[in-house]
Tab-separated table of C-alpha atoms and ligand atoms in Angstrom:
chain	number	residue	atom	x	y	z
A	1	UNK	CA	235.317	80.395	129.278
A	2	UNK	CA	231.899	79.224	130.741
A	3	UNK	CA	229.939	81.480	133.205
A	4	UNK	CA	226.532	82.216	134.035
A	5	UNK	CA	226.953	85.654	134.213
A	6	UNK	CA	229.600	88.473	133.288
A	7	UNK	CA	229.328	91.913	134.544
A	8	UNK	CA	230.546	94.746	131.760
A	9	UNK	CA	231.714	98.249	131.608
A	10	UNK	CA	231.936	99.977	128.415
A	11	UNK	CA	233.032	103.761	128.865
A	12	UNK	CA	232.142	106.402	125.877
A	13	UNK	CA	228.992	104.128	126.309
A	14	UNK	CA	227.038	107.009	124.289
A	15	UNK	CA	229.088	107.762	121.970
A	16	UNK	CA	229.704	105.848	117.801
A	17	UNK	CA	231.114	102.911	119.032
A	18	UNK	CA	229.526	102.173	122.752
A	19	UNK	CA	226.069	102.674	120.268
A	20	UNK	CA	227.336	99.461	118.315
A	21	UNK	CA	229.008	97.662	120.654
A	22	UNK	CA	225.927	97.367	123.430
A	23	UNK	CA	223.271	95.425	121.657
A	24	UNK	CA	225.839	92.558	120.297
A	25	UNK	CA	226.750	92.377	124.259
A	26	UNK	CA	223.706	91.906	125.630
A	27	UNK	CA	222.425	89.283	122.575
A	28	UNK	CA	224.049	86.224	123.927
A	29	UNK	CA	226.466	86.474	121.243
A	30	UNK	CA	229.758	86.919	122.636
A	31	UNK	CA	229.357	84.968	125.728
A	32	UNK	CA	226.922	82.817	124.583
A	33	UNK	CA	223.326	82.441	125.417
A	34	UNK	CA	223.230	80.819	128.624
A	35	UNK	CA	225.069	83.608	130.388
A	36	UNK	CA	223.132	86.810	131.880
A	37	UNK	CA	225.079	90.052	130.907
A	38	UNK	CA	225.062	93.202	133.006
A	39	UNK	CA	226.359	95.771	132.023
A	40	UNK	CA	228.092	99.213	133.550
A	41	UNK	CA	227.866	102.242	131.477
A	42	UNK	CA	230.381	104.831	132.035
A	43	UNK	CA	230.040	108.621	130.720
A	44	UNK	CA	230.998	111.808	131.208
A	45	UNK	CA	228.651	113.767	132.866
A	46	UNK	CA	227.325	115.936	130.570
A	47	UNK	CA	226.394	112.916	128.329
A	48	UNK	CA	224.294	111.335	130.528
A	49	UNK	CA	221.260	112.659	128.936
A	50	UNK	CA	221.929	111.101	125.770
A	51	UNK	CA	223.295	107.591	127.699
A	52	UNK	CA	219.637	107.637	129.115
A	53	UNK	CA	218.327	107.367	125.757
A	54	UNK	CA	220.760	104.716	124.596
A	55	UNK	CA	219.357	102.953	127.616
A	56	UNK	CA	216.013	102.982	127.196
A	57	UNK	CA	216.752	101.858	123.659
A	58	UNK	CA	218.285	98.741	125.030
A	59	UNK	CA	215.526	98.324	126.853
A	60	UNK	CA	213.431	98.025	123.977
A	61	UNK	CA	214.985	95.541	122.477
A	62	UNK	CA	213.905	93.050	125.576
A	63	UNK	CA	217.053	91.380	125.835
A	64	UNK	CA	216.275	88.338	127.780
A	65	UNK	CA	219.716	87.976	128.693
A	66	UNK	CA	220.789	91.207	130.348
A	67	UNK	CA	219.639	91.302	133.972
A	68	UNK	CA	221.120	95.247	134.459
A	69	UNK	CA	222.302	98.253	133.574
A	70	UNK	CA	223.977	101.034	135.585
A	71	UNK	CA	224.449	104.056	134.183
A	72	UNK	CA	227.123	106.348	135.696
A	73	UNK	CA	229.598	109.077	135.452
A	74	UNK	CA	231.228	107.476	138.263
A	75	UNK	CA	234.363	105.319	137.146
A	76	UNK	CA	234.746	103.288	140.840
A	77	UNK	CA	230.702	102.364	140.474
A	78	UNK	CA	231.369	101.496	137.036
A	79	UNK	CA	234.232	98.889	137.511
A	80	UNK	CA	233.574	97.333	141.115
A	81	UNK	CA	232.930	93.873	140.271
A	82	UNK	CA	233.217	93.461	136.542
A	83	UNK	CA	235.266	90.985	134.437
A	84	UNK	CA	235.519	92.826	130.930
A	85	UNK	CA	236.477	96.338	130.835
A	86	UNK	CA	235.727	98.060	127.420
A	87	UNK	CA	237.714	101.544	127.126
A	88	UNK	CA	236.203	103.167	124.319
A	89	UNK	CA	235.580	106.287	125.879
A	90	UNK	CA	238.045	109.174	124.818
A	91	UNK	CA	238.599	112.846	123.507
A	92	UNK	CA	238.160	112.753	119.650
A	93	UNK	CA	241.577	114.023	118.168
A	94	UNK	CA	240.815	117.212	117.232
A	95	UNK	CA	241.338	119.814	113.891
A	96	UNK	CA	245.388	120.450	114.591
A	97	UNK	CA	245.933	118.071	117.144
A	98	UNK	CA	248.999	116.466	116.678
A	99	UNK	CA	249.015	112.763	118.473
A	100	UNK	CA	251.021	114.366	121.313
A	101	UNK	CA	248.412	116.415	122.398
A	102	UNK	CA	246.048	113.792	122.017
A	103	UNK	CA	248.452	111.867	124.128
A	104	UNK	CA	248.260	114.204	127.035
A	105	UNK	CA	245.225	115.609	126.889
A	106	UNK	CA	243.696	111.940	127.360
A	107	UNK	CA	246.647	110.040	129.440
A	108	UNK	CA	244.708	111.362	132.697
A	109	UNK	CA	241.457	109.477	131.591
A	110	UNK	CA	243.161	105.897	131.711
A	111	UNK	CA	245.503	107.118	135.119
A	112	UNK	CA	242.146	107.027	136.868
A	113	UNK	CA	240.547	104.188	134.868
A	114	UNK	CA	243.706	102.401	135.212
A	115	UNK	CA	243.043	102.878	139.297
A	116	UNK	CA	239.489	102.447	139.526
A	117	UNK	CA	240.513	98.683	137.451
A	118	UNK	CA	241.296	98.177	141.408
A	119	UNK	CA	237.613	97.356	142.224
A	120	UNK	CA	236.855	95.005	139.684
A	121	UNK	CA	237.214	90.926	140.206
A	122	UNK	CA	239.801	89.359	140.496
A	123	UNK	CA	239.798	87.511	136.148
A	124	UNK	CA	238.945	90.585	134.630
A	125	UNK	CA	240.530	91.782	131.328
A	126	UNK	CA	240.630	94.869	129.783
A	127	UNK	CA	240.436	96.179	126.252
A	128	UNK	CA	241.429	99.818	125.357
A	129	UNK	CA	240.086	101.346	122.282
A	130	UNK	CA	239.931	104.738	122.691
A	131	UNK	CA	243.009	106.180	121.302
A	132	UNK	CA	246.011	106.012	121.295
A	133	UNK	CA	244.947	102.607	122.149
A	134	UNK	CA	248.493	101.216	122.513
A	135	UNK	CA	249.421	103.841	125.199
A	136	UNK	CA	246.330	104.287	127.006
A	137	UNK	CA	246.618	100.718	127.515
A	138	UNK	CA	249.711	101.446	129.067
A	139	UNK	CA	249.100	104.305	130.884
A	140	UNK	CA	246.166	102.273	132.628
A	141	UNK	CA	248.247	99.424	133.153
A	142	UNK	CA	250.680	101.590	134.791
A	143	UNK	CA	247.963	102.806	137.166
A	144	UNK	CA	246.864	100.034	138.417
A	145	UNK	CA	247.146	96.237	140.675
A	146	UNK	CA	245.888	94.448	138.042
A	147	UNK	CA	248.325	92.377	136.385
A	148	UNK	CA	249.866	93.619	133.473
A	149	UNK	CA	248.901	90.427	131.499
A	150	UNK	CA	245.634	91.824	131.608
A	151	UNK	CA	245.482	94.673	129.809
A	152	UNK	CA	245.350	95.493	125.850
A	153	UNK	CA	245.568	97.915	123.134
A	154	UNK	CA	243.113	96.959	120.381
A	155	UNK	CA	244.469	96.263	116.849
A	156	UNK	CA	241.892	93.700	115.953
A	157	UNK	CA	240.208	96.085	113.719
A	158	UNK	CA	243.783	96.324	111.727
A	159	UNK	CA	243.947	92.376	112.017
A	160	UNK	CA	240.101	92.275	110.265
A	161	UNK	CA	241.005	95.082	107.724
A	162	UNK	CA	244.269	93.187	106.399
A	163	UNK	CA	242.609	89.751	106.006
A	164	UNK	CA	239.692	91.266	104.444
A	165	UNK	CA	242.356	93.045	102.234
A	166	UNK	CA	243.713	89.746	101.156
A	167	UNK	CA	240.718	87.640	100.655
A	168	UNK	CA	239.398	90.268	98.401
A	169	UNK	CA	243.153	90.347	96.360
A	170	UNK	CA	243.020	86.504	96.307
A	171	UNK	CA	239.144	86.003	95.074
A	172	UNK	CA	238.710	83.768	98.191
A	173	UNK	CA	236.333	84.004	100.989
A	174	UNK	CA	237.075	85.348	104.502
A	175	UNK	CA	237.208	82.333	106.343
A	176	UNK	CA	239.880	81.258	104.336
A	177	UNK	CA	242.431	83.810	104.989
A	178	UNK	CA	244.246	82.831	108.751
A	179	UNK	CA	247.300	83.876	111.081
A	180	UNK	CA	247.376	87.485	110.273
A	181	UNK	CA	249.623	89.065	112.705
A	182	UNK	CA	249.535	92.964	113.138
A	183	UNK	CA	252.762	94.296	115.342
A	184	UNK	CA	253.305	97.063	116.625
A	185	UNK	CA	251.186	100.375	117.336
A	186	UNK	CA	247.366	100.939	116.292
A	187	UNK	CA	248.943	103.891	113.859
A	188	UNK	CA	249.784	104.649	110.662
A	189	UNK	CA	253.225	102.788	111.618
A	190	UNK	CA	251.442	98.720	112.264
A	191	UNK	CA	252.802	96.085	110.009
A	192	UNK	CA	250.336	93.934	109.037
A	193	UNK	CA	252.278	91.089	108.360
A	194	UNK	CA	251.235	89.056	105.562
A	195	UNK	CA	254.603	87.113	105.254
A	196	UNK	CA	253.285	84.575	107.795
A	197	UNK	CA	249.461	84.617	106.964
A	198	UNK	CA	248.299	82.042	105.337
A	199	UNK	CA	245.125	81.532	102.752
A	200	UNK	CA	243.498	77.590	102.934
A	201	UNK	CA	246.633	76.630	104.473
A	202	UNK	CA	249.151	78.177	101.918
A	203	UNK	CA	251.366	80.979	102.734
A	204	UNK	CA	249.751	84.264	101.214
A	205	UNK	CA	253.123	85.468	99.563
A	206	UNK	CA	252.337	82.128	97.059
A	207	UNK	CA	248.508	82.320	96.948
A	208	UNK	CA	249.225	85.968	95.765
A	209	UNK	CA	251.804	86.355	94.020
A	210	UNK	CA	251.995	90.454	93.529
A	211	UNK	CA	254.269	90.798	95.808
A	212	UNK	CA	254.783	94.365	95.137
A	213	UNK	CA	250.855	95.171	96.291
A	214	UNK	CA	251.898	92.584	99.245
A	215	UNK	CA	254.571	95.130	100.443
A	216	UNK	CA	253.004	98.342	98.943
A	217	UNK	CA	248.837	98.958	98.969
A	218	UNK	CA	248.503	96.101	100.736
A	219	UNK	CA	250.526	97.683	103.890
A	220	UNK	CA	249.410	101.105	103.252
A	221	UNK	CA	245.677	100.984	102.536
A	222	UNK	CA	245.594	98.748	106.124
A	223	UNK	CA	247.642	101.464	107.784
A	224	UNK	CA	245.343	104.306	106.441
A	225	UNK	CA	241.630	102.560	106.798
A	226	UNK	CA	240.733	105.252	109.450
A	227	UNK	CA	241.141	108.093	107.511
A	228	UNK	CA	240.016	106.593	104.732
A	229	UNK	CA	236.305	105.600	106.385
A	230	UNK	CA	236.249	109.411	107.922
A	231	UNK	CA	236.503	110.983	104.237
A	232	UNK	CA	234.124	108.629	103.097
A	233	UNK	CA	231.639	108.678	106.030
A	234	UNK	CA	232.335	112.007	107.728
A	235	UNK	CA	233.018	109.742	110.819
A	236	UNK	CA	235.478	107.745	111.996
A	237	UNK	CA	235.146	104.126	112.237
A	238	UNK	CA	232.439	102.664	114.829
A	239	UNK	CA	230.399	99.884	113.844
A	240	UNK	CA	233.660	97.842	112.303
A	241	UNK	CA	235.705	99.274	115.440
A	242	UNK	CA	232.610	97.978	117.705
A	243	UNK	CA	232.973	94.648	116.133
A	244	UNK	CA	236.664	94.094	116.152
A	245	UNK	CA	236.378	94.530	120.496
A	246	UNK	CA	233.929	91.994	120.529
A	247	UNK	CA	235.387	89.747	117.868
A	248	UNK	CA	239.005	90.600	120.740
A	249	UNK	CA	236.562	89.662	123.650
A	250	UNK	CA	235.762	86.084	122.137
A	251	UNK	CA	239.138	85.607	121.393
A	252	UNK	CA	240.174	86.032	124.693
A	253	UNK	CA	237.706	84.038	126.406
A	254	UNK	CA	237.956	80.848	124.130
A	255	UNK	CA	240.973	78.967	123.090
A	256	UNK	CA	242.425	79.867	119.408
A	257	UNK	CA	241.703	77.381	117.259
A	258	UNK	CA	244.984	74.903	116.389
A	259	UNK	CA	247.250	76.784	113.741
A	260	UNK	CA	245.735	80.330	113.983
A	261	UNK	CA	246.787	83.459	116.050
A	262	UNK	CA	245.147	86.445	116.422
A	263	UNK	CA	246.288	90.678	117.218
A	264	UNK	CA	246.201	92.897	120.257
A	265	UNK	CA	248.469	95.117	121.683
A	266	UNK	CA	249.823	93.756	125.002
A	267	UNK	CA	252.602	94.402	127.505
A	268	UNK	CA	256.273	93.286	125.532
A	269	UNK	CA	258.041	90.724	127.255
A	270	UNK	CA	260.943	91.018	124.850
A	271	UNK	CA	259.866	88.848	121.955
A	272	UNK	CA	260.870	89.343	118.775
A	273	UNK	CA	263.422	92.385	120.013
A	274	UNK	CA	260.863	94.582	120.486
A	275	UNK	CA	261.252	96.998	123.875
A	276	UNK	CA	260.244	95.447	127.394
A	277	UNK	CA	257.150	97.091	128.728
A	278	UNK	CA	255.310	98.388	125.755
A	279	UNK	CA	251.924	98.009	124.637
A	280	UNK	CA	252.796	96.353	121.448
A	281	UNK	CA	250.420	94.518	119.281
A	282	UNK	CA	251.891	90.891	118.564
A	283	UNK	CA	250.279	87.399	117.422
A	284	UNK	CA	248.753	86.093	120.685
A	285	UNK	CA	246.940	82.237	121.319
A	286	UNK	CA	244.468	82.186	124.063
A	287	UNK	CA	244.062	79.139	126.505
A	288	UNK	CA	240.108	80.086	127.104
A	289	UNK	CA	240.804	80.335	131.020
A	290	UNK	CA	241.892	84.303	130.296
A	291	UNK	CA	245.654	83.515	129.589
A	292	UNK	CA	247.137	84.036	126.655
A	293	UNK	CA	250.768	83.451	124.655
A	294	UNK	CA	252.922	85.479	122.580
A	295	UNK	CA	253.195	83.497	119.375
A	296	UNK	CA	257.176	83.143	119.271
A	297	UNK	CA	259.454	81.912	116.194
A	298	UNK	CA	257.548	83.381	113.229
A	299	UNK	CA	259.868	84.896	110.381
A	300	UNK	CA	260.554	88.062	109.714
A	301	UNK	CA	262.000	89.200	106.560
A	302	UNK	CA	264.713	92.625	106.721
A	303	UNK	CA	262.236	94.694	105.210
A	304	UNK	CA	259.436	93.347	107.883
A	305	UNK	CA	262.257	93.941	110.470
A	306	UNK	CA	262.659	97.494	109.750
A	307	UNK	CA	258.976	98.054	109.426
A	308	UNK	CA	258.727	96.864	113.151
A	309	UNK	CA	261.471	98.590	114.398
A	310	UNK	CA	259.760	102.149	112.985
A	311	UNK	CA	256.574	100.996	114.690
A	312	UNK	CA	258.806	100.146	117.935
A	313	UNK	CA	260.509	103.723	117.894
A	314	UNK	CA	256.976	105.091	117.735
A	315	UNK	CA	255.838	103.265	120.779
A	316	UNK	CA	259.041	104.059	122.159
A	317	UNK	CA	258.602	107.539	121.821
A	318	UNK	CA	255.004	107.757	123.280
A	319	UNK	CA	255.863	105.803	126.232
A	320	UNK	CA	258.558	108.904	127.173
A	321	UNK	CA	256.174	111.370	126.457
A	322	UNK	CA	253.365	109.707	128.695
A	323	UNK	CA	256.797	109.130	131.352
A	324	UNK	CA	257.581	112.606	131.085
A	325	UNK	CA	254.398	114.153	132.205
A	326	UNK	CA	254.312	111.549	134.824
A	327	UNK	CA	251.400	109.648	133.560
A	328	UNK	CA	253.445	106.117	134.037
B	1	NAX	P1	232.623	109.338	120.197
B	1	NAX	O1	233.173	110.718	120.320
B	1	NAX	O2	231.405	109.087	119.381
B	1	NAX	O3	232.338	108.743	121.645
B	1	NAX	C1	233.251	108.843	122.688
B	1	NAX	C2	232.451	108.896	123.957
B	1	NAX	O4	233.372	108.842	125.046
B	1	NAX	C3	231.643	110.186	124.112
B	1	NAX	O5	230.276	109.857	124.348
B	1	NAX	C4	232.287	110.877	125.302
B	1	NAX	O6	231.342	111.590	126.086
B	1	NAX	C5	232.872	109.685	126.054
B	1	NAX	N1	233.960	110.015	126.972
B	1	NAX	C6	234.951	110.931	126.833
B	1	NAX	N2	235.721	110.956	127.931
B	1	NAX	C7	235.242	110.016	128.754
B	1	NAX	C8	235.616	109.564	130.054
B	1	NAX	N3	236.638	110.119	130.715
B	1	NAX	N4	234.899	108.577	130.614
B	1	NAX	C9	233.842	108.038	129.987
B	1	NAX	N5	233.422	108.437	128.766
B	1	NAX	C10	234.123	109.407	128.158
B	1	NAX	O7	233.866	108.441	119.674
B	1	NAX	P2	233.841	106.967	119.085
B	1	NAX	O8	233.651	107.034	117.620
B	1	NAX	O9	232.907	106.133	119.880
B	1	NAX	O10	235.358	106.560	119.345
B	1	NAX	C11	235.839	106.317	120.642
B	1	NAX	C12	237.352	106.147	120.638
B	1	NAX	O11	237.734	105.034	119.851
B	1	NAX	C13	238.120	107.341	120.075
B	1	NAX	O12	239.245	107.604	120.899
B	1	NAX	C14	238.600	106.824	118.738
B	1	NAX	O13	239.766	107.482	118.296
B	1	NAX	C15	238.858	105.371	119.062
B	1	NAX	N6	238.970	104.436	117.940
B	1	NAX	C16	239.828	103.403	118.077
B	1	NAX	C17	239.979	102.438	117.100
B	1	NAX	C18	240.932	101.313	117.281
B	1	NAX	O14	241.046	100.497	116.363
B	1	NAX	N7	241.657	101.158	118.390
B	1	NAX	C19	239.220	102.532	115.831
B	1	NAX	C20	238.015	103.396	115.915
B	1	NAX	C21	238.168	104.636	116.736
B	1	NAX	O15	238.827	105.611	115.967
């Protein structure tokens, strides 16, 4: 999509992955370099101090492209006018925390993003990331005018981590590895679905032919990244996590390429089975005019079957707790 200018809010803009994300907005790089960024900074308000600095560090790097920044711990100034909404911003799960509690304690964060979303124009789109991404998604979309069609859970950085998986398994580069689906939930439950990807063309299941790492490692080590980056780094995910919005932004805003599909969790329309009305992460094609299409007719094995259906009863059950406390 071509425009001279797009107007962005990114909330948690001074936290890991608002640090990461900024720069690569304002470069030119994701909406290309004739189009002037500004951008809305959202915080709470006791980390304004430290958004300051991330400002003035922006400033330094003299980006000719980006004409503004407002900083604010105001969500309604933060979202009147814009056209990408970047929901990073969330309560870390904590020691203890089961995802429950993380589920309530930031479900009120997205009811009154979800409403603020009111102000913004008319094309804008929304990406959650700050978790759980599938249900904040639909907590906000719950909470607000904007169509439904709109909003989505991010799973792109699943999507990146299982083709990087199999291009390193099959000793080919990155570019070659295409149509990897994730479904379902951005939790330990996703199925990154290698069944339909395909490397240079060829389905993966012949390119590779261990099919027991296919429907073992692969699967897990993709489902347990996260924690695998926080033992190693003593923090969770942000510059890969930064990427994998943007890389979901440029998706959205330019038609897939013929053949290819890519991940995010949006609203379920019924395809393959899964529950109407979730956030559910499914292949998608973008037109490049902000619509997109639920890839339909791919084939799923029984044992892919079942691992969607555990990833739908997950969903599932966070939806009724998020109903329950009257978040939706
Ligand atoms: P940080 O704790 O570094 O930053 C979060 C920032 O959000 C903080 O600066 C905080 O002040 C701010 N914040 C909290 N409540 C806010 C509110 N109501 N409005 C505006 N800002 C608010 O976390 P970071 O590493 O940046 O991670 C952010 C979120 O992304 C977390 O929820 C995290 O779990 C989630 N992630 C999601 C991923 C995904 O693939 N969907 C992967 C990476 C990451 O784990």
């Amino acid at each position: 999509m071509k425009r001279n200018k797009v107007v962005v809010a990114v909330t948690g803009a001074a936290g890991n992955i608002g640090y990461a994300t900024l720069p690569r907005l304002a470069s030119g790089e994701i909406f290309g370099k004739d189009t002037e960024v500004e951008l809305r900074l959202l915080e709470i308000t006791p980390a304004l101090g430290a958004l300051e600095g991330v400002a003035m560090e922006m400033n330094d790097c003299a980006f000719p492209l980006l004409t503004k920044m407002v900083l604010t711990d105001n969500v309604e100034e933060a979202f009147d006018g814009i056209n990408w909404a970047m929901l990073i911003g969330a309560k870390p799960r904590g020691k203890g925390m089961l995802r429950s509690d993380l589920l309530l304690g930031n479900g009120p964060i997205f009811t009154g993003q979800g409403n603020a979303l009111n102000k913004a124009a008319d094309d804008v789109q929304v990406i959650v990331v700050g978790n759980p991404a599938n249900t904040n998604a639909l907590i906000a979309a719950n909470n607000s005018d904007v169509p439904n069609s709109r909003f989505a859970g991010m799973t792109r950085l699943d999507q990146n981590r299982a083709i990087s998986q199999l291009a390193e398994k099959a000793g080919v580069a990155i570019s070659d590895v295409t149509n990897m689906a994730i479904f379902g939930n951005h939790s330990k439950t996703m199925y990154p679905d290698a069944e339909n990807a395909l490397i240079n063309g060829t389905p993966a299941y012949e390119v590779i032919s261990d099919h027991e790492w296919l429907r073992g490692d692969f699967v897990t080590t993709v489902q347990n990244r996260g924690a695998e980056i926080i033992n190693a780094r003593g923090q969770s995910s942000a510059m890969s996590a930064a990427n994998a919005a943007l890389d979901h932004i440029v998706s959205m805003e330019n038609a897939t390429p013929d053949g290819d599909w890519f991940s995010a969790g949006v609203m379920s329309d019924g395809s393959y089975g899964v529950a109407e009305g979730l956030i559910f992460s499914f292949p998608l094609r973008a037109d490049g005019n902000g619509s997109y299409e639920i890839v339909q007719g791919l084939e799923i094995s029984d044992w892919a079957q079942q691992m969607i259906d555990a990833t739908e009863a997950e969903l599932i059950s966070e939806r009724d707790t998020v109903a329950a406390e009257g978040l939706i």
